[in-house]
């Protein structure tokens, strides 16, 4: 009887001891940011569709490493979520209204939503992070230098092209420092017949669903990958001052022209996904 009771007693003893130990603290935390995004359209037919759009809303969630005292420290950071809503009209020889969600990896937890037009049931006003902790890009934080440097990303050759038709969503880029599973879902509505055709669009709605790997490289191919971050981690800015005058990153386009994006991220303390001190 004693031989049976002894192992049971040891198990109870060990469980009691373990219960008295402090819980293991997480070595990671997250900050949710609101994005103030700028979009630049260039190289359209006769420049008629060129435009600079500002104030586009979006969101970004980044995971940071913690030291033993629970403070954010240098090391690997991961983008868990990115989203921007492009909603604007360019009045030119044809009025073109874009309503397009860019997001990675999901929009409200869905990677392949069925909606396209704003008139569709379920078309969201924003794409919100749902807690998926799989990273879509990886970088390294240096608090001393106020910088996040993205890991290696090999951009498609067309990413650097000056040909307005060259860089399209199907072109392959790869690397842990690219923004993977980038989506563009929505619709571009064009009024006019001949003018729409010149812009590579059909009259009426042009539904969009594209997925690609987006480089976050500013400037020529040998440019350093990185963004500036404030010492308190509250503000992140994509690079500025490209020699060619364009915004930070080149987005693929499936109609004649080129598209550029830049953003400023501000910490959102109202988000339940902001857990860093």
Backbone as a ProteinNet text record, in pm:
[ID]
protein_1_A
[PRIMARY]
XXXXXXXXXXXXXXXXXXXXXXXXXXXXXXXXXXXXXXXXXXXXXXXXXXXXXXXXXXXXXXXXXXXXXXXXXXXXXXXXXXXXXXXXXXXXXXXXXXXXXXXXXXXXXXXXXXXXXXXXXXXXXXXXXXXXXXXXXXXXXXXXXXXXXXXXXXXXXXXXXXXXXXXXXXXXXXXXXXXXXXXXXXXXXXXXXXXXXXXXXXXXXXXXXXXXXXXXXXXXXXXXXXXXXXXXXXXXXXXXXXXXXXXXXXXXXXXXXXXXXXXXXXXXXXXXXXXXX
[TERTIARY]
83	0	86.1	197.6	288.6	355.8	384.7	451.7	361	230.6	136.5	118.9	113.9	86.8	203.7	327.1	443.2	450.9	439.7	442.1	330.7	215	102.7	135.8	197.9	236.8	339.9	437.9	539.9	476.4	378.8	312.2	240.3	170	99.2	197.9	312	413.8	471	502.6	559.1	459.5	333.6	232.2	216.5	224.1	213.1	328.6	451.5	569.1	560.2	520.6	510.7	404.7	296.3	189.2	236.2	336.1	386.5	485.2	532	627.5	556.4	623.5	559.6	534.1	425.5	392.2	500.3	528.6	629.8	578.1	647.8	606.6	640.3	555.6	581	704.7	781.8	900.4	872.6	744	705.2	586.2	571.7	453.2	422.1	306.3	266.7	222.4	238.5	184.9	103.6	-18.8	-103.9	-87.1	-71.7	-51.8	-163.1	-198.4	-282.8	-192.6	-229.1	-149.2	-209.6	-123	-156.3	-77.1	-146	-80.4	-92.9	13.7	13.5	30.4	-37.3	-30.6	-4.2	86.4	124	104.8	29.9	8.3	85.4	172.7	255.3	253.4	305	327.6	200	86.7	-36.6	-37.5	-138.5	-146.2	-150	-47.2	-32.9	-32.5	-8.1	-8.2	-145.4	-251	-385.1	-437.5	-385	-431.9	-334.4	-226.9	-128.5	-192	-157.4	-217.2	-135.3	-148	-90.9	-205.7	-230.2	-338.6	-279.2	-334.5	-284.2	-398.2	-361	-460.9	-538.1	-486.3	-554	-531	-638.8	-630.9	-593.2	-528.8	-491.7	-444.1	-391.3	-343.5	-224.6	-145.5	-23	-6.3	29.2	58.1	197.1	282.4	419.3	442.5	510	547.9	694	721.8	855	905.6	1039.5	1095.6	1104.9	1092.7	1105.4	1229.7	1291.6	1402.1	1347.2	1434.6	1391.7	1311.7	1324.5	1249.9	1117.9	1086.7	960.5	961.5	1080.2	1091.9	1127.4	1076.5	1109.2	1259.3	1320	1464.1	1500	1627.4	1672.6	1652	1626.7	1611.1	1508.1	1462.9	1373.3	1235	1186	1048.7	975.8	845	764.9	639.5	612.1	483.8	379.1	273.1	165.1	45	35.7	-82.3	-49.3	-102.5	-90.6	-217.8	-271.8	-389.4	-399.4	-446.7	-474.6	-596.6	-687.5	-801.4	-775	-768.9	-758.7	-900.4	-942.6	-1076.1	-1066	-1070.1	-1052.2	-1102.4	-1122.3	-1161.9	-1063.2	-1016.1	-931.7	-1016.2	-1039.1	-1119.5	-1027.2	-1036.2	-949.6	-1034.2	-976.9	-1058.2	-1163	-1140.3	-1241.4	-1235.6	-1350.1	-1351.8	-1327.7	-1224.4	-1187.2	-1197.6	-1284.4	-1303.6	-1246.4	-1150.6	-1085.8	-1135.4	-1180.5	-1216	-1152	-1036.9	-951	-887.5	-900.8	-833.3	-698.9	-590.9	-462.5	-447.4	-415.6	-399.1	-306.6	-245.6	-161.5	-169.5	-195.1	-228.4	-379	-463.1	-607.5	-678.7	-803.2	-892.3	-1000.9	-997.6	-1093.4	-1094.1	-973.7	-956.4	-978.7	-1009.6	-1039.4	-935.3	-873.7	-768.6	-825.3	-941.2	-999.8	-1146.2	-1173.1	-1312.1	-1384.4	-1514.8	-1594.9	-1636.1	-1634.7	-1676.5	-1574	-1621.2	-1535.7	-1582.7	-1706	-1760.6	-1807.9	-1798.5	-1853.5	-2002.5	-2071.8	-2214.1	-2237.6	-2131.8	-2146.5	-2175.9	-2255.5	-2283.1	-2153.1	-2128.2	-2009.7	-1885.8	-1893.7	-1775	-1737.4	-1614.3	-1580.3	-1531.9	-1548.9	-1494.8	-1347.1	-1299.5	-1158.4	-1128.1	-1000.9	-954.6	-884.4	-944.5	-897.4	-819.8	-715.4	-635.2	-718.7	-710.2	-789.5	-705.4	-579.1	-497.8	-415.8	-409.1	-324.3	-178.5	-100.6	35.9	140.2	96.8	192.4	248.6	381.3	437.2	430.7	413.9	418.8	546.6	625.7	758	836.2	970.1	1058	1165.8	1201.9	1308.9	1383.1	1469.8	1549.3	1542.3	1508.4	1497.9	1631.9	1673	1787.4	1738	1721.2	1669.1	1773.2	1899.6	2005.3	2005.5	1978.9	1978.8	1839.9	1739	1600.5	1562.3	1579.2	1560.1	1511.9	1424.3	1392.7	1446.3	1531.9	1589.1	1524.4	1459	1392.5	1495.4	1460.1	1546.6	1559.7	1639.4	1668.2	1541.5	1529.2	1418.6	1474.9	1458.5	1502	1383.8	1386.3	1274.9	1279.9	1163.4	1155.5	1227.2	1291.1	1364.1	1273.2	1148.6	1055.2	1025.1	1054.2	1030.7	1110.1	1225.7	1313.9	1292.5	1202.8	1188.1	1120.8	1161.6	1096.3	982.5	966.2	857.5	726.9	630.8	507.1	424	455.7	381.4	455.3	572.2	660.2	620.2	595.7	578.8	432.1	400.8	263.2	256.4	135.5	124.3	183	185.6	236.8	388.1	460.7	607.2	654.9	755.6	795	907.3	880.1	981.4	980.2	1091	1091.5	1192.9	1164.4	1251.8	1172.3	1232.2	1163	1143.6	1217.9	1202.4	1102.3	1045.2	934.7	805.2	706	572.7	496.8	490.8	432.3	279.9	217.4	70.9	-0.2	60.7	-2.9	-118.8	-234.3	-354.6	-398.8	-462.1	-537.8	-674	-777.8	-911.7	-1011.6	-1092.5	-1192.9	-1229.7	-1249	-1293.4	-1243.4	-1218.6	-1188.3	-1299.8	-1373.6	-1486.5	-1445.7	-1467.3	-1427	-1549	-1566.4	-1673.3	-1615.6	-1668.2	-1618.7	-1582.3	-1574.5	-1543.6	-1402.1	-1374.1	-1241.7	-1135.7	-1166.1	-1069.9	-1037.8	-1137.9	-1112.9	-1020.7	-1044.4	-961.8	-816.1	-791.2	-653.4	-585	-663.1	-607.7	-607.5	-638.9	-638.6	-755.9	-866.2	-983.1	-1104.9	-1198	-1325.9	-1421.6	-1515.7	-1616.2	-1693.3	-1721.5	-1791.3	-1694.1	-1741.7	-1660.1	-1552.2	-1433.8	-1322.6	-1282.4	-1340.7	-1311.8	-1163.7	-1107.7	-967.2	-950.5	-865.4	-818.8	-677.9	-578.9	-438.9	-368.4	-272.2	-189.1	-44.2	46.3	186.9	275.1	405.2	504.1	563.1	542.6	575.6	711.2	809.5	935.5	913.4	993.6	995.2	1136.3	1175	1308.3	1292.1	1359.2	1348.5	1464.6	1433.2	1540.8	1599.5	1724.9	1788.1	1811	1845.1	1855	1948.7	2051.8	2146.6	2105.4	1984.9	1938.9	1921.6	1945.7	1927.9	1779.4	1738.5	1598.7	1577.8	1482	1457.9	1358.1	1309.8	1220.8	1270.3	1237.4	1275.7	1168.6	1211.5	1118.4	1160.5	1064	1095.2	1145.9	1216.4	1278	1174.4	1052.1	946.2	858.9	896.5	828	688.2	656	521.4	501.5	607.8	595.1	694.2	646.9	731.2	709	816.9	806.6	882.9	820.1	892	991.8	1092.3	1198.3	1143.9	1208.5	1174.1	1299.7	1282.8	1398.8	1457.6	1371.8	1422.4	1471.1	1578.7	1635.2	1539.9	1453.6	1361.2	1233.1	1219.4	1105.1	980.6	984.2	867.3	859.7	744.7	727.3	806.9	798	891.5	896.8	781.5	780.2	694.6	736	667.2	565	438.8	335	309.6	280.6	251.3	118.8	107.2	-15.9	-49.1	-178.5	-217.9	-283	-263	-302.9	-187.1	-178.6	-63.3	-43.2	76.8	108.1	184.9	236.8	308.1	245.2	255.6	193.1	298.6	299.5	398.1	325.3	384.4	319	420.2	374.5	453.5	355.6	404.4	313.8	385.8	306.6	349.3	257.7	317.1	241	246.8	130.4	121.7	58.6	121	74.7	-71.1	-149	-290.6	-309.4	-316.9	-332.2	-473.3	-568.3	-705.5	-722.8	-624.4	-635.8	-602.4	-681.5	-648.3	-520.2	-471.4	-349.4	-225	-240.5	-125.8	-97.1	4.3	35.1	173.8	255.2	389.2	378.3	469.3	465.8	495.9
-120.9	0	125.5	123.7	238.1	263.3	158	172.3	242.7	224.1	290.7	436.9	463.1	598	692.4	642.1	730.4	810.2	745.1	822.3	925.5	890	983.9	1105.6	1079.9	1187.9	1279.3	1219.2	1300.2	1387.3	1332	1409.6	1529.8	1508.7	1618.7	1723.2	1675.9	1767.5	1854.1	1790.4	1864.4	1965.4	1926.7	2019.1	2138.9	2113.6	2222.9	2319.6	2264.6	2349	2433.8	2369.7	2441.7	2550.3	2523	2621.6	2747.3	2732.7	2847.6	2930.4	2881.6	2957.1	3067.8	3179	3285.3	3239.1	3286.2	3249.2	3300	3224.6	3264.4	3383.2	3493.5	3613.9	3600.2	3656.7	3652.7	3734.5	3687.4	3762.1	3845.2	3862.7	3943.1	4031.3	4140.7	4225.6	4286.6	4349.2	4405.8	4551	4627.1	4762.5	4773.8	4821.6	4851.6	4999.1	5026.8	5163.9	5203	5331.7	5388.8	5443.3	5418.6	5464.6	5589	5684	5798.2	5778	5737.7	5686.6	5784.3	5794.6	5872.6	5777.9	5809.5	5728.7	5821.4	5781.2	5862.5	5780	5834.7	5770	5850.4	5782.8	5851.3	5775.4	5839.6	5775.7	5725.6	5791.9	5755.3	5817.9	5783.3	5830.1	5982.8	6043.7	6189	6257.8	6179.4	6234.7	6272.9	6235.8	6280.9	6217.4	6099.3	6033.3	6043.5	6121.6	6136.7	6210.3	6165.3	6227.3	6193.2	6277	6250.6	6253.3	6140.6	6128.4	6116.8	6187.6	6184.4	6155.5	6120.7	6100.2	5970.5	5869.8	5740.9	5663	5610.6	5545.7	5399	5348.1	5207.8	5169.8	5048.7	5000.8	4907	4897.1	4817.1	4758.5	4630.6	4567.9	4507	4545.8	4495.2	4428.6	4315.3	4242.3	4270.8	4305.4	4342.6	4244.2	4232.3	4149	4226.4	4154.1	4211.8	4156.5	4239.9	4189.4	4127	4082.9	4011.8	4099.7	4231.5	4324.7	4369.1	4313.4	4346.1	4472.9	4521.6	4641.2	4599.8	4674.9	4645.9	4663.9	4565.4	4566.3	4542.3	4560.1	4534.6	4387.4	4362.4	4224.6	4213.1	4091.5	4062.2	4121	4192.1	4241.1	4177	4166.3	4099.7	4181	4203.4	4262.5	4151.5	4171.6	4072.9	4112.4	4242.7	4290.3	4423.3	4441.5	4568	4587.9	4711.1	4737.8	4885.9	4916.8	5053.2	5048.3	5143.4	5155.5	5268.5	5234.5	5335.2	5370	5492.2	5535.6	5679.1	5694.8	5827.5	5826.9	5948	5965.2	6058.9	6018.4	6104	6150.4	6282	6338.3	6382.4	6313	6340.4	6327.9	6283.2	6263.2	6154.1	6071.8	5978.9	5982.6	5985.5	5983.5	5840.9	5824.3	5691.7	5690.9	5607.3	5595.3	5462	5469.5	5350.6	5327.6	5205.5	5162.7	5025.9	5026.2	4908.4	4890.4	4772.1	4739.6	4671.8	4730.1	4660.9	4601.2	4472.9	4411.9	4290.4	4260.7	4142	4095.7	3969	3864	3849	3906.2	3889.3	4021.8	4026.5	4138.7	4087	4130.6	4083.3	3930.5	3872.9	3729.3	3648	3711.9	3640.2	3676.2	3574.3	3596.9	3615.5	3558.2	3567.6	3608	3734	3777.8	3776.4	3760.9	3754	3891.7	3992.5	4125.6	4187.7	4274.2	4352.6	4498.5	4519.7	4654.6	4702.3	4834.3	4887.4	4857.5	4826	4793.6	4649.6	4566.8	4426.5	4413.6	4314.4	4285.2	4245.5	4307.5	4271.4	4350.1	4446.2	4525.2	4606.5	4588.3	4650.4	4794.3	4873	5008.2	5006.8	4896.3	4879.7	4732	4698.3	4562.2	4559.1	4490.6	4492.1	4365.3	4379.3	4265.4	4176.2	4044	3947.7	3860.2	3895.7	3821.6	3708.8	3697	3595.5	3633.5	3546	3581.3	3534.2	3490.2	3451.4	3576.9	3596.4	3720.1	3724.3	3846.1	3864.9	3936.5	3983.8	4040.7	4042.6	4034.8	4028.3	4134.4	4195.4	4295	4292	4390.2	4399.6	4541.4	4553.1	4682.7	4722.5	4846.2	4906.7	5035.3	5033.8	5151	5262.9	5224.8	5326.4	5408.5	5340.3	5408.4	5454.9	5428.8	5464.9	5409.8	5279.4	5221	5076.9	5041.7	4901	4869.8	4770	4728.3	4596.8	4595.8	4473.8	4370.7	4244.4	4135.3	4138.7	4047.7	4046	4024.5	4102.1	4088.3	4104.1	4003.4	4010.6	4052.3	4176.9	4230.6	4179.6	4164	4131.9	4240.3	4201.7	4299.3	4412.6	4381.8	4484.5	4590.4	4560.3	4657.4	4786.1	4772.6	4886.1	4951.1	4894	4940.3	5077.4	5156.2	5284.3	5268.4	5146.9	5116.8	5111.1	5193.1	5202.5	5073.8	4985.5	4859.9	4740.9	4763.7	4651.7	4579.1	4653.2	4589.9	4556.8	4427.5	4381.5	4284.5	4258.9	4175.9	4035.4	3979.3	3844.3	3832.8	3945.6	3941.3	3896.3	3809.5	3741.7	3814.4	3849.7	3894.4	3794.2	3783.2	3686.9	3725.9	3684.5	3712.1	3743.4	3722.4	3744.5	3893.1	3977.6	4121.4	4183.6	4105	4153.2	4146	4219.7	4210.1	4101.5	3984.3	3868.6	3869.1	3801.1	3786.8	3922.2	4015.5	4145.1	4126.9	4181.4	4170.2	4308	4311.1	4427.2	4375.2	4410.3	4356.4	4471.6	4477.3	4582.6	4605.8	4733.6	4764.7	4902.5	4916.4	5045.9	5074.1	5182.7	5216.1	5328.4	5306.5	5403.5	5449.2	5581.4	5639.1	5685	5633.3	5667.8	5541.7	5552.8	5434.2	5440.5	5531.9	5539.5	5575.1	5669.1	5711.3	5597.2	5518.6	5403.8	5303.3	5280.4	5186	5229.9	5360.5	5410.9	5383.4	5379.1	5351.2	5204.5	5119.7	4976.5	4929.9	5005.4	4972.2	4954.6	4873	4859.7	4964.5	5012.4	5103.2	5034.3	5109.9	5051.8	4993.8	4894	4833.9	4743.3	4751.5	4661.7	4591.9	4472.6	4403.1	4365.2	4374.5	4344	4239.5	4143.3	4051.7	4006.6	4064.7	4032.5	4000.2	3907.9	3872.5	3867.9	3929	3929.8	3950.3	3945.8	3972	4110	4203.4	4343.5	4380.8	4422.2	4472.2	4601.1	4616.7	4742.4	4800	4829.9	4881.1	5018.2	5116.3	5253.4	5285.8	5338.6	5381.3	5269.6	5283.2	5185.6	5051.5	4946.7	4811.8	4798.6	4882.6	4869.5	4953.8	5009.6	5089.2	5001	5061.6	4989.1	4979.2	4862	4843.2	4891.7	4975.5	5017.7	5129.8	5151	5260.9	5328.1	5455.9	5530.1	5512.6	5488.8	5472.8	5564.3	5629.7	5721	5643.4	5711.5	5645.4	5581.8	5636.7	5579	5479.8	5447.3	5349.2	5394.6	5521.6	5568.5	5601.9	5634.5	5679.1	5605.7	5559.5	5493.2	5563.3	5588.8	5655.8	5578.3	5561.2	5501.5	5603.8	5559.7	5651.3	5761.1	5876.1	5986.9	6032	6121.2	6179.3	6095.6	6018.1	5947.1	6046.8	6013.4	6103.7	6125.6	6026.4	6041	6113.5	6149.3	6227	6146.8	6015.2	5933.5	5897	5842.9	5798.3	5670.6	5620.7	5519	5390.9	5328.2	5194.2	5190.1	5107.8	5089.8	4977.3	5005.3	4903.3	4855.1	4725.6	4677.5	4732.4	4746.3	4796.5	4711.1	4683.3	4604.6	4691.8	4823.8	4914.9	5011	5075	5160.5	5270.4	5277.2	5374.4	5308.2	5390.7	5338.6	5396.3	5319.2	5356.2	5346.5	5447.6	5456	5479.6	5426.4	5437.8	5476.2	5553.1	5587.2	5601.3	5583.6	5596.9	5641.1	5701.3	5734	5657.2	5583.8	5504	5569.8	5584.8	5641.1	5538.7	5519.2	5420	5443.6	5333.9	5338.3	5272.3	5353.1	5298.2	5251.8	5277.4	5229.4	5085.9	5033.4	4898.4	4792.3	4683.4	4574	4502.2	4529.4	4465	4547.6	4658.4	4735	4686.8	4603.4	4541.7	4579.7	4647.2	4687.2	4801.3	4805.1	4911.8	5048.2
0	0	0	80.8	87.7	-45.8	-122.2	-251.3	-353	-334.8	-425.3	-385.8	-255	-208	-230	-224.7	-233.2	-364.5	-482.7	-607.4	-612.9	-558.8	-558.9	-472.6	-355.5	-265.4	-332.6	-403.8	-471.8	-578.8	-652.2	-757	-698.6	-586.4	-521.9	-473.4	-418.7	-367.3	-479.8	-593	-705.8	-761.3	-769.8	-820.6	-727.7	-598.2	-502	-514.9	-532.2	-546.9	-672.8	-785	-911.3	-905.5	-834.3	-824.3	-753.6	-667.3	-594.1	-670.7	-789.4	-869.7	-946.8	-975.2	-1053.8	-1195.9	-1255.9	-1394.7	-1488.6	-1593.9	-1691.7	-1772.5	-1765.6	-1838.6	-1985.8	-2072.1	-2215.8	-2248.3	-2345.8	-2387.3	-2511.8	-2546.7	-2662.4	-2624.9	-2695.7	-2680.7	-2816.6	-2829.1	-2957.8	-2940.8	-3049.4	-3057.1	-3185.4	-3169.8	-3285.6	-3319.7	-3446.6	-3494.1	-3590.6	-3588.9	-3694	-3803.7	-3928.6	-4041.2	-4105.1	-4134.7	-4218.6	-4347.4	-4452.5	-4572.7	-4688.4	-4766.5	-4890.4	-5008.1	-5118.2	-5239.7	-5356.9	-5443.4	-5558.5	-5685.6	-5780.7	-5910.5	-6015.2	-6090.1	-6190.2	-6321.8	-6425.4	-6556.7	-6622	-6593.8	-6662.6	-6802.9	-6882.6	-7021.1	-7024.9	-7086.8	-7097.2	-6960.5	-6855	-6720.6	-6669	-6741.5	-6707.7	-6578.1	-6543.9	-6422.2	-6306.3	-6324.7	-6217.1	-6098.8	-5977.7	-5859	-5735.2	-5634.7	-5502.5	-5402.9	-5338.1	-5241.6	-5102.1	-5006.6	-4869.7	-4772.5	-4650.2	-4545.6	-4555.8	-4627.6	-4636.6	-4506.9	-4449.4	-4318.2	-4330.5	-4225.8	-4221.5	-4083.1	-4070.8	-3941.8	-3960.5	-3855.9	-3855.9	-3717	-3707.8	-3578.5	-3585.3	-3489.8	-3483.2	-3348.6	-3352	-3230.7	-3198.2	-3071.2	-3024.9	-2919.5	-2905.5	-2798.7	-2667	-2554.8	-2421.8	-2351	-2267.9	-2186.1	-2057.8	-1969	-1848.8	-1753.7	-1769.4	-1685.1	-1748.7	-1866.9	-1932.3	-2014.2	-2051.2	-2135.2	-2277.9	-2376.3	-2515.4	-2536.3	-2603	-2621.8	-2766.9	-2800	-2936.5	-2971.8	-3099.5	-3144.5	-3254.5	-3275.5	-3387.5	-3365.7	-3467.2	-3468.3	-3585.5	-3572.1	-3674.2	-3702.5	-3831.6	-3870.4	-3870.3	-3792.7	-3785.3	-3870.9	-3902.1	-3975.9	-4042	-4163.5	-4235.4	-4315.2	-4312.4	-4396.1	-4427.1	-4546.5	-4590.9	-4682.2	-4664.3	-4755	-4853.3	-4981.8	-5087.7	-5132	-5101.6	-5140.5	-5190.3	-5323.1	-5381.5	-5526	-5579.4	-5718.6	-5787.1	-5905.1	-5988.5	-6106.6	-6114.1	-6222.5	-6334.5	-6444.4	-6558.4	-6684.7	-6795	-6915.1	-6892.9	-6790	-6741.1	-6589.3	-6522.2	-6376.1	-6328.4	-6245.6	-6197.7	-6045.5	-5992.6	-5848.4	-5800.6	-5710.2	-5655.4	-5513.4	-5486.9	-5351.5	-5332.1	-5268.6	-5269.2	-5132.4	-5076.9	-4951.4	-4982.3	-4929.8	-4926.5	-4787	-4778.9	-4646.6	-4653.9	-4538.7	-4523.8	-4377.2	-4348	-4444.2	-4467.1	-4376.4	-4388.9	-4366.2	-4408.3	-4377.2	-4285	-4159.3	-4059	-4050.2	-4060	-4045.2	-4170.5	-4283.9	-4408.8	-4513.8	-4572.5	-4672.3	-4812.9	-4839.6	-4973.9	-4964.4	-4929.2	-4916.5	-5050.8	-5045.3	-5166.9	-5218.7	-5131.8	-5174.4	-5268.2	-5354.1	-5443.7	-5446.6	-5487	-5496.6	-5359.6	-5333.4	-5208.2	-5190.9	-5302	-5294	-5250.6	-5248.4	-5209.8	-5060.7	-5024.9	-4884.4	-4814.8	-4702	-4624.6	-4657.5	-4752	-4783.6	-4659.8	-4606.9	-4478.4	-4494	-4386.5	-4386.3	-4348.2	-4288.1	-4255.7	-4238.6	-4251.3	-4228.1	-4092.1	-3997.1	-3858.6	-3827.7	-3747.8	-3702.2	-3611	-3635.2	-3559.1	-3466.5	-3445.9	-3350.5	-3409.1	-3541.3	-3604.1	-3582.3	-3517.4	-3478.6	-3579.5	-3697.3	-3799.7	-3867.1	-3867.1	-3922.2	-4073.7	-4128.5	-4273.5	-4315	-4218.9	-4246.1	-4115.3	-4128.9	-4011.7	-4024.2	-3912.6	-3910.8	-3779.7	-3759.3	-3637.1	-3583.1	-3454.8	-3388.9	-3326.9	-3352.6	-3284	-3218.3	-3087.3	-3017.2	-3013.4	-3010.6	-3008.2	-3136.1	-3249.5	-3379.1	-3422.6	-3339.6	-3374.1	-3511.2	-3526.6	-3659	-3650.8	-3745.1	-3772.8	-3911.5	-3918.9	-4047.4	-4088	-4203.5	-4249	-4293.2	-4277.6	-4322	-4474.4	-4526.9	-4669.7	-4751.9	-4857.9	-4952.4	-5093	-5173.6	-5312.6	-5399.1	-5443.1	-5521.2	-5664.5	-5724.1	-5867.2	-5946.9	-6055.7	-6137.6	-6183.9	-6209	-6257.2	-6151.7	-6024.2	-5917.5	-5941.8	-6009.2	-6033.7	-6170.1	-6250.4	-6387.9	-6395.8	-6496	-6524.4	-6625.5	-6676.8	-6768.7	-6689.4	-6726.3	-6649.9	-6653.9	-6749	-6761.2	-6699.6	-6642.7	-6608.6	-6480.5	-6372.1	-6241.4	-6218.4	-6218.8	-6202.8	-6084.3	-6029.5	-5909.1	-5923.6	-6043.6	-6059.8	-6053.1	-6051.1	-6047.8	-5909.7	-5908.9	-5785.4	-5712.3	-5587.9	-5493.6	-5378.5	-5306	-5196.1	-5089.9	-4968.1	-4855.8	-4730.5	-4614.8	-4487.7	-4458.7	-4530.8	-4513.1	-4606.8	-4698.2	-4782.4	-4702.9	-4744.3	-4685.8	-4762.3	-4702.1	-4769.1	-4759	-4854.1	-4858.7	-4864.2	-4936.3	-4958.4	-5055.8	-5020	-5102	-5150.4	-5265.3	-5311.4	-5355.2	-5279.1	-5304.1	-5305.2	-5408.3	-5419.8	-5564.6	-5599.9	-5734.8	-5776.8	-5907.2	-5967.8	-6068	-6044.8	-6132.1	-6226.4	-6355.4	-6457.1	-6536.8	-6548.3	-6630.4	-6763.9	-6870.5	-7003.3	-7078.6	-7212.7	-7292.5	-7345.3	-7434.2	-7495.2	-7391.2	-7301.7	-7200.7	-7104.3	-7068.8	-6980.7	-7048.6	-7175.8	-7250.7	-7253.6	-7268.1	-7268.5	-7134.8	-7027.3	-6895.1	-6859.5	-6956.1	-6930.3	-6846.7	-6847.6	-6767.6	-6856.4	-6809.4	-6877.2	-6821	-6899.7	-6844.5	-6731.8	-6625.6	-6510.8	-6409.7	-6334.4	-6228.4	-6285	-6226.4	-6257.6	-6127.9	-6100.9	-5974.6	-5965.2	-5844.1	-5823	-5711.6	-5737.8	-5632.8	-5670.7	-5604.7	-5632.5	-5501.2	-5508.8	-5394.2	-5442	-5366.2	-5406.1	-5284.5	-5304.4	-5200.9	-5226.9	-5132.5	-5153.4	-5093	-5176.5	-5121.2	-5042	-4937.7	-4862	-4871.7	-4995.5	-5026.5	-5088.3	-5031.7	-5077.9	-5171.4	-5290.3	-5378.9	-5462.7	-5507.6	-5597.4	-5527.8	-5605.2	-5548.3	-5429.2	-5420	-5308.3	-5188	-5188.9	-5076	-4952.7	-4837.6	-4712.6	-4680.6	-4631.1	-4594.9	-4452.1	-4427.6	-4290.6	-4280.5	-4158.1	-4126.8	-3999.1	-3984.6	-3864.9	-3758.2	-3633.6	-3522.9	-3409.1	-3345.3	-3236.5	-3115.2	-3027.6	-2911.6	-2819.6	-2818.6	-2735.9	-2812	-2935.6	-3020.4	-3063.3	-3043.8	-3074.4	-3221.8	-3293.3	-3432.2	-3520.7	-3635.3	-3735.2	-3868.5	-3941.9	-4071.7	-4177.3	-4293.7	-4405.4	-4460.1	-4535.3	-4581.6	-4672.6	-4668.3	-4757.2	-4829.9	-4926.5	-4993.3	-5104.5	-5175.7	-5293	-5397.3	-5464.7	-5566.2	-5683.6	-5710.3	-5822.9	-5783.3	-5655.8	-5611.6	-5579	-5594.6	-5566.9	-5419.2	-5377.3	-5239.9	-5213.3	-5091.2	-5041.6	-5123.7	-5147.7	-5206.4	-5333.1	-5426.4	-5553.3	-5539.5	-5569.2	-5568.5	-5711	-5729.2	-5865	-5914.7	-6045.5	-6106.9	-6227.8	-6247.7	-6365.1	-6472.2	-6462.5	-6569.2	-6592.4	-6709.4	-6740.5	-6635.8	-6581.8	-6478.6	-6366.3	-6276.8	-6160.1	-6033.8	-5924.6	-5798	-5687.7	-5599	-5491.1	-5359.7	-5250.4	-5120.2	-5012.9	-4915.5	-4796.8	-4680.7	-4556.7	-4443.5	-4316.1	-4228.9	-4093.6	-3998.8	-3904.1	-3808.2	-3670.6	-3606.2	-3471.9	-3377.4	-3263.3	-3166	-3128.4	-3123.4	-3087.9	-2951.9	-2848.3	-2713.3	-2682.9	-2772.7	-2752.1	-2800.8	-2873.2	-2930.1	-2824.8	-2819.8	-2729.4	-2769.5	-2890.9	-2937.3	-2904.9	-2836.4	-2785.7	-2644.4	-2628.8	-2499.6	-2448.7	-2531.7	-2486.9	-2385.1	-2289	-2188.9	-2250.6
[MASK]
+++++++++++++++++++++++++++++++++++++++++++++++++++++++++++++++++++++++++++++++++++++++++++++++++++++++++++++++++++++++++++++++++++++++++++++++++++++++++++++++++++++++++++++++++++++++++++++++++++++++++++++++++++++++++++++++++++++++++++++++++++++++++++++++++++++++++++++++++++++

